[in-house]
Amino acid sequence: MRYTLLFRQIFSLLNNLKYLNFDSSAGCSSNLSFYSLHPIDVSSTLLELHVALDNFNDCIYLLDGCFHQLQTLCVRMFMIPLSDTTISNKEKIPNLRCFFLHCNTKTKAYGELIVPLLQRMSNLEKLDLYFTVVNKRMFVDGNKLKKNIINYMSRLKTISFNIRSIIDLYNQTNLPSNEDIRHIFKDFQDNQIICCVDYFLETDRTEYLIYSYPYRLKDYDQISNNFTGGIFECVRNITLFDEHSFEHEFFLRISQSFPFMKSLNVMNDKSQKNNLHSRPKKNNQDLPIIKYLHLVKLDLTDAHDDYIKQFLVD
């Protein structure tokens, strides 16, 4: 709450503010929440805002009436829950040119909240999206992205996204191929659109991932053995997850694909097929050395002991 009050106070004191970075990654340790408070002082000068918010209602709250001249909004959101909010999500936002929406928690409100908000941004020129959608039957593919969002943005020049859909394993419909996706996004010459599918039998779910490449986002979560490769120079934080074991070759691919990775979280409770003790010593010597030149944080809390040995001994 104190960070929210500080944020509000800034606009009471600075009448000609044009740029503000109040994102948690910039030193603020708490997400802001405005929904239960009185309206914020209106700023007619602010052009660019970077902010970490508690939920989707707070984003709509800021866009509807607080910052009339805002052109760039970068939002890191804690959650996007289904809500019976009374805040309107219909009026156009004509001045906004760049919008970044990042949410690490899963949401069921893609069609109810995210799509209507993006459709209001008719003059948007740059769009970055990062979120995971949970739906029993529907997945977000290139067709839905273009039909429900891109077609509403006639001035859109640049789009970057990582959108993961989680659907029931036995309720899936036909998934489009990479060739289908490339045809849908043929107007965006600077982007290659990649999709991949993972089937997790232990939890009866399918995960469908679609993302733009070159990849300009800092995070890449839930990477499995199905990872298609590539070079991701902007990524700093990654999470690995699979129901099948990660072997030495997989970690080599990861280190090569993410040369500037700083944070790595490994979630895999399966023992390695070719771990340190099962391989002959001669084979161990022949394996290429894996280097993580920029890694400063390693989380193995949800990993099998083999991966601890992989990093500390192998």
Coordinates of C-alpha atoms in Angstrom, one line a residue, residues 14 28 39 67 76 105 123 133 185 219 234 292:
L14 CA 5.5 16.8 -10.2
C28 CA 10.2 -1.0 -6.2
P39 CA -9.2 8.4 -8.1
F67 CA -3.3 9.8 -18.1
R76 CA 4.0 -6.2 -15.5
T105 CA 0.5 -16.2 -13.6
N123 CA -3.8 3.5 -33.0
V133 CA -4.1 -18.8 -21.1
F185 CA 1.7 -13.3 -40.2
D219 CA 11.6 -14.1 -19.9
C234 CA 17.4 -10.6 -24.9
Y292 CA 26.8 -20.4 -18.2

